[in-house]
mmCIF file of C-alpha atoms in Angstrom:
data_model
loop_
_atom_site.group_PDB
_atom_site.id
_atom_site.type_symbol
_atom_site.label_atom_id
_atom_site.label_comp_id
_atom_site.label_asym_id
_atom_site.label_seq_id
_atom_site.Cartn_x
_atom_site.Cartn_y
_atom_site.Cartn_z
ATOM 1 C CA UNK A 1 45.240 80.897 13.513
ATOM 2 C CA UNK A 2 44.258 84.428 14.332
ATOM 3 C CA UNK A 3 40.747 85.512 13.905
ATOM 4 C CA UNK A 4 40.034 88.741 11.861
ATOM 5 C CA UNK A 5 38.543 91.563 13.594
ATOM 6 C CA UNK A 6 36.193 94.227 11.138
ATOM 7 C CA UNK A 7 37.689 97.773 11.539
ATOM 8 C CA UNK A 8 35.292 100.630 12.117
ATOM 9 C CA UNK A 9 36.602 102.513 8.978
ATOM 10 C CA UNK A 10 34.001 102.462 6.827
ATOM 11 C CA UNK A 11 34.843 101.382 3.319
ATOM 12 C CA UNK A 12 33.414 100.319 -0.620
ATOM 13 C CA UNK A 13 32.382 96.846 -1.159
ATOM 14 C CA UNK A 14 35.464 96.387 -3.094
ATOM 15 C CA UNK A 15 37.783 96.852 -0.033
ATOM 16 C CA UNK A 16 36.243 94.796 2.531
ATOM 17 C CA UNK A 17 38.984 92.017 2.279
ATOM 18 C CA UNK A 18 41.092 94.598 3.644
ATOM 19 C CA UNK A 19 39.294 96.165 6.300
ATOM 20 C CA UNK A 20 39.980 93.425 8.582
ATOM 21 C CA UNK A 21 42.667 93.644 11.216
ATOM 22 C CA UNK A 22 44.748 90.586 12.775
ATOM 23 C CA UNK A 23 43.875 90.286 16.711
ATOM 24 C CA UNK A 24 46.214 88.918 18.947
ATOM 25 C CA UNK A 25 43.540 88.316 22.028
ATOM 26 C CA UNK A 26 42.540 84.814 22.610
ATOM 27 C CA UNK A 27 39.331 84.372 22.767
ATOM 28 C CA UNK A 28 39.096 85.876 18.709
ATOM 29 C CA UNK A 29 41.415 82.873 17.755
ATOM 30 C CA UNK A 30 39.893 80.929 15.414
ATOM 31 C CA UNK A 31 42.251 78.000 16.137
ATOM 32 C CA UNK A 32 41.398 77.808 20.006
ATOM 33 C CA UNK A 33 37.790 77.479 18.902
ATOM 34 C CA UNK A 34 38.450 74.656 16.441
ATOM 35 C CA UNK A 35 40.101 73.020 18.868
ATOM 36 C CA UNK A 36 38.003 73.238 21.837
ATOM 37 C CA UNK A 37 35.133 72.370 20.040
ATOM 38 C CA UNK A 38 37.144 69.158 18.468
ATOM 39 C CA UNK A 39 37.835 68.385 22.444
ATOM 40 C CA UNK A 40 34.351 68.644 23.251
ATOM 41 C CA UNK A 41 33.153 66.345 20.410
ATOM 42 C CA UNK A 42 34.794 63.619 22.119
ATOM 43 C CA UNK A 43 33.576 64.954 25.629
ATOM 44 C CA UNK A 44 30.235 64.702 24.282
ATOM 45 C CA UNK A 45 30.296 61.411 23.155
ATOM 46 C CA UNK A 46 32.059 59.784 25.920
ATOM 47 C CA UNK A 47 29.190 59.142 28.203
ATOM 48 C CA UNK A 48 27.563 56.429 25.097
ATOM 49 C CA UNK A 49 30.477 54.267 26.560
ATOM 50 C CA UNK A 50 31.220 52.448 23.023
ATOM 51 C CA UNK A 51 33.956 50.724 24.804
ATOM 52 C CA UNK A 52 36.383 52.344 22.230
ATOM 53 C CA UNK A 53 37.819 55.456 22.430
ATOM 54 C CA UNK A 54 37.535 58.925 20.171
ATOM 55 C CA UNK A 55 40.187 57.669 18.315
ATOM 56 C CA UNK A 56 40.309 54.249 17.503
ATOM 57 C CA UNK A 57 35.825 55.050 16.961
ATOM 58 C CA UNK A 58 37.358 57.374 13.658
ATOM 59 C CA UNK A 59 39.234 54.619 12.774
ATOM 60 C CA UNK A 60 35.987 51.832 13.207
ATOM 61 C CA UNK A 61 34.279 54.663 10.885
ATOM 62 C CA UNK A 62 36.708 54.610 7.706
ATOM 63 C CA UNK A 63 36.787 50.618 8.327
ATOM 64 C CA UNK A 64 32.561 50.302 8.583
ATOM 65 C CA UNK A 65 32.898 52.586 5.521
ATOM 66 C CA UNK A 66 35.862 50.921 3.114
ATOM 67 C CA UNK A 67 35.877 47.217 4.288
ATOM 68 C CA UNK A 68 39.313 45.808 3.050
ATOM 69 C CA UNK A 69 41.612 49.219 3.396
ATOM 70 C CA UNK A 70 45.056 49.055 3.568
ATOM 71 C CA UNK A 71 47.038 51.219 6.443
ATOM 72 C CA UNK A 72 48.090 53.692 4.072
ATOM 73 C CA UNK A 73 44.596 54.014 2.641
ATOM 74 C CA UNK A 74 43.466 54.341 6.417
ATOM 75 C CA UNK A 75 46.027 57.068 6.977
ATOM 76 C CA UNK A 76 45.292 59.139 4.167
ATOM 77 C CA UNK A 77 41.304 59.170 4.729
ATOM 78 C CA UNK A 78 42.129 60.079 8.388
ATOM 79 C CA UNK A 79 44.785 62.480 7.335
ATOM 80 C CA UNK A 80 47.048 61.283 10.378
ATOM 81 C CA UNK A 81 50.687 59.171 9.465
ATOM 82 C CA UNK A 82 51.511 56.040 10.056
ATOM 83 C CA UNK A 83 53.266 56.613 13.657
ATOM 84 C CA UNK A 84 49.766 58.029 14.701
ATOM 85 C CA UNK A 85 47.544 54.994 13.371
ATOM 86 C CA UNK A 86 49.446 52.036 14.130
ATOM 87 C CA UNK A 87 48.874 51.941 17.863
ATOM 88 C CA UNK A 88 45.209 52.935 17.338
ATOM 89 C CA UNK A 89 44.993 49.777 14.885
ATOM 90 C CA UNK A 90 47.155 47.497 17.088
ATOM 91 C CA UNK A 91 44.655 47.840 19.789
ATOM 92 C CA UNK A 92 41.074 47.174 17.707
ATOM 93 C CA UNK A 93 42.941 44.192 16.788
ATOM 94 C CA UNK A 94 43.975 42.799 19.792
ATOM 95 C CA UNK A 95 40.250 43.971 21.250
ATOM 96 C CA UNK A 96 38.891 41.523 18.162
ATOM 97 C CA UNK A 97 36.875 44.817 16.376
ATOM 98 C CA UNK A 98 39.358 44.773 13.409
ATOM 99 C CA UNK A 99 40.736 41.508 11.494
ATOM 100 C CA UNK A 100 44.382 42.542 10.141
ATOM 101 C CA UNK A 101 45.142 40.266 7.462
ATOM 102 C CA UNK A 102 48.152 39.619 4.563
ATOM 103 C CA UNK A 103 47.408 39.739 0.788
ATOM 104 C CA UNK A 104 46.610 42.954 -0.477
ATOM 105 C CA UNK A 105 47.776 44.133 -3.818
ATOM 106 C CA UNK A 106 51.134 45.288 -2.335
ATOM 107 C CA UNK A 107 52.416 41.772 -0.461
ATOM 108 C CA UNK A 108 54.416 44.017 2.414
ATOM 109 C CA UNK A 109 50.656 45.650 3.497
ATOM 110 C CA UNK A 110 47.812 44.203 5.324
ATOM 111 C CA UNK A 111 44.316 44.553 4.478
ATOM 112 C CA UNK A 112 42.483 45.990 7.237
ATOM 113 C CA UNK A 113 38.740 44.845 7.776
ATOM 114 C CA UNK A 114 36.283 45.787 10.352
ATOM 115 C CA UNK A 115 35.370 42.491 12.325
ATOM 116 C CA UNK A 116 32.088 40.911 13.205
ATOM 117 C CA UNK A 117 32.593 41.906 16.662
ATOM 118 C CA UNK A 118 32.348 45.409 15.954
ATOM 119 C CA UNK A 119 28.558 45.387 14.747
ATOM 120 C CA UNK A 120 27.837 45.694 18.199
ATOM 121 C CA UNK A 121 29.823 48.980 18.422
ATOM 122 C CA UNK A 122 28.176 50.191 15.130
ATOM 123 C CA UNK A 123 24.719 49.804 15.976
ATOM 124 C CA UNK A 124 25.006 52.057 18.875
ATOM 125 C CA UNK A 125 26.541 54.887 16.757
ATOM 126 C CA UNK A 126 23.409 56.041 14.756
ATOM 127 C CA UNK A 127 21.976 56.528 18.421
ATOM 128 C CA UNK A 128 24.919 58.308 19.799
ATOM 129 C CA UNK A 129 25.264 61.072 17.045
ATOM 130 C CA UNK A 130 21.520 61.965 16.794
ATOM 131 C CA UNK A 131 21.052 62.338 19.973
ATOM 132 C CA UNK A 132 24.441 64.851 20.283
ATOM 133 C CA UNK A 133 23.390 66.259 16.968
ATOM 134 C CA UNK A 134 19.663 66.863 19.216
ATOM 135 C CA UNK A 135 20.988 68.439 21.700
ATOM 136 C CA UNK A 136 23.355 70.666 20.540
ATOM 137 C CA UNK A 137 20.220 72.288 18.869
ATOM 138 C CA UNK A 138 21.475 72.898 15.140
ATOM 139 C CA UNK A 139 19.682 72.056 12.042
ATOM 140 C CA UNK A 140 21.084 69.282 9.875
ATOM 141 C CA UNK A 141 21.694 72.055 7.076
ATOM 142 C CA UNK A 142 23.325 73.968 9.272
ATOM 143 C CA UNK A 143 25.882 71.357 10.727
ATOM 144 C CA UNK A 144 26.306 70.246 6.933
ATOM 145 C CA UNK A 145 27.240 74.160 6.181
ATOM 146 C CA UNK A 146 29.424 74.143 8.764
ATOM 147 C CA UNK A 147 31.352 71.062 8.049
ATOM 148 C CA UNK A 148 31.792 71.789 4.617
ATOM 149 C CA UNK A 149 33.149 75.326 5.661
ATOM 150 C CA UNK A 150 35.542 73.621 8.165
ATOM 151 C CA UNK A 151 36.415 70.838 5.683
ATOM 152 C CA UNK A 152 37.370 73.812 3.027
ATOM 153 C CA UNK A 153 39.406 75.353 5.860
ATOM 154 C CA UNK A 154 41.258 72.353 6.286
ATOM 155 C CA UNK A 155 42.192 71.817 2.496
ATOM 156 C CA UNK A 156 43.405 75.309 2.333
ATOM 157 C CA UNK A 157 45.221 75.335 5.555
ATOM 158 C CA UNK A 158 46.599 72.004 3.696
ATOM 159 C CA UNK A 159 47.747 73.537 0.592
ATOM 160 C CA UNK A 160 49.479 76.468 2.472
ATOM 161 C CA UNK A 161 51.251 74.083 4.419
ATOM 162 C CA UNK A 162 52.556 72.247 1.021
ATOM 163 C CA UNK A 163 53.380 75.466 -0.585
ATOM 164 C CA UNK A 164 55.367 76.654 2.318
ATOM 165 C CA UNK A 165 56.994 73.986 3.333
ATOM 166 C CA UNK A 166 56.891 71.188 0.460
ATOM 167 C CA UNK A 167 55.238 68.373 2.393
ATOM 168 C CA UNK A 168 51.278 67.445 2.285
ATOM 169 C CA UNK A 169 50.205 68.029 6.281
ATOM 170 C CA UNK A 170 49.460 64.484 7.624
ATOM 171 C CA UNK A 171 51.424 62.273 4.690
ATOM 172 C CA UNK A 172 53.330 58.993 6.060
ATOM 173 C CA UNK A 173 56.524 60.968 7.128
ATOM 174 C CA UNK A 174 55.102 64.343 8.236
ATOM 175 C CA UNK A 175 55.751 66.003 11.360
ATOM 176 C CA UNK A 176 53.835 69.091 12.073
ATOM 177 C CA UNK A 177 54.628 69.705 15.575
ATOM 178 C CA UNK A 178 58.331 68.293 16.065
ATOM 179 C CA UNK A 179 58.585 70.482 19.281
ATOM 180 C CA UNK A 180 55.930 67.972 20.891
ATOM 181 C CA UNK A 181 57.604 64.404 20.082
ATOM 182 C CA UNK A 182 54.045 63.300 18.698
ATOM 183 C CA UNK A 183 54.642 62.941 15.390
ATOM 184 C CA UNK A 184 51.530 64.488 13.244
ATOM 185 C CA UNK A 185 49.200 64.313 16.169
ATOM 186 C CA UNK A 186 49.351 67.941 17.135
ATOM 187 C CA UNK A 187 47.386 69.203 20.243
ATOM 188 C CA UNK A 188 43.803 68.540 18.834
ATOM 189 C CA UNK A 189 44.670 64.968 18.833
ATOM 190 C CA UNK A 190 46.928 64.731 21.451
ATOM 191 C CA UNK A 191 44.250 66.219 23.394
ATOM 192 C CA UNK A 192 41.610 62.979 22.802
ATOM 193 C CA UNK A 193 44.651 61.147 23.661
ATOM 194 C CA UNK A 194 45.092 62.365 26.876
ATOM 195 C CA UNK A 195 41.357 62.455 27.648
ATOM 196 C CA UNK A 196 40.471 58.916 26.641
ATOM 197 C CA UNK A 197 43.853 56.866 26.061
ATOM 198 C CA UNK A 198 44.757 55.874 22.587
#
């Protein structure tokens, strides 16, 4: 996504939607920003050594959150499919931090629980984000602001996706980069994957 540079035109109040101009230069993409900074949020957590990585620690968080969650409830509050999740949830399993077990409303899905063994992970995590939130040096209204502005960006850039294409960005079958072979991952993603290992 392009960033939008202010022209030097000077114009009313009523035509300053318009007085912005696309730029094509890097460094004023909003996108590469978002990105990088997603990068560096698991950069800046990986020296707490949870002994889980950025991923399957998102997946811990829904699960500490909603005990009992099915995998398409998991997908859905992580907005990631099902080929992107499964591996992530494989492995907390077989590392004994998530019990996987039959019986949910819908016989042919598991209920996913957090298990006892990941307390241990969880009571480090309070510690972990203050101190990033501490040394990155912005207020707590500020970092709410900002995630509620990036959280709005996100449900608009998903409702331009549905209207353009007819599929909801990150539903069981999606594929929003088919160029990669990674399924709904896309590079931000893809990116903690290759840093830390799913």
């Amino acid at each position: 996504m392009g960033a939008m540079n202010r022209s030097t035109t000077h114009t009313s109040a009523a035509d300053q939607e318009s007085a912005f101009e696309t730029s094509l230069v890097l460094a004023d993409q909003l996108c590469l920003a978002l990105c990088a900074s997603s990068r560096l949020v698991a950069a800046a957590y990986r020296p707490f050594r949870m002994g889980v990585t950025y991923p399957r620690y998102l997946v811990l968080l829904a699960l500490w959150e909603q005990r009992g969650s099915s995998m398409s409830q998991l997908c859905a509050r992580l907005s990631l499919n099902y080929g992107t999740v499964s591996p992530l949830v494989k492995r907390l399993v077989a590392a004994g931090l998530v019990d996987s077990d039959p019986g949910g409303a819908d016989k042919r899905e598991v209920v996913l629980r957090s298990a006892a063994a990941s307390r241990a992970v969880e009571g480090q995590v309070g510690c972990m984000i203050e101190t990033v939130v501490v040394d990155v040096g912005l207020s707590p209204q500020d970092l709410t602001r900002l995630r509620d502005q990036v959280n709005d960006l996100a449900r608009r850039l998903a409702e331009t996706t549905r209207l353009r294409t007819g599929r909801i960005p990150g539903s069981t079958h999606e594929n929003l980069w088919p160029q990669d072979g990674i399924g709904v991952r896309g590079p931000v993603l893809e990116e903690f994957v290759n840093v830390t290992e799913l």
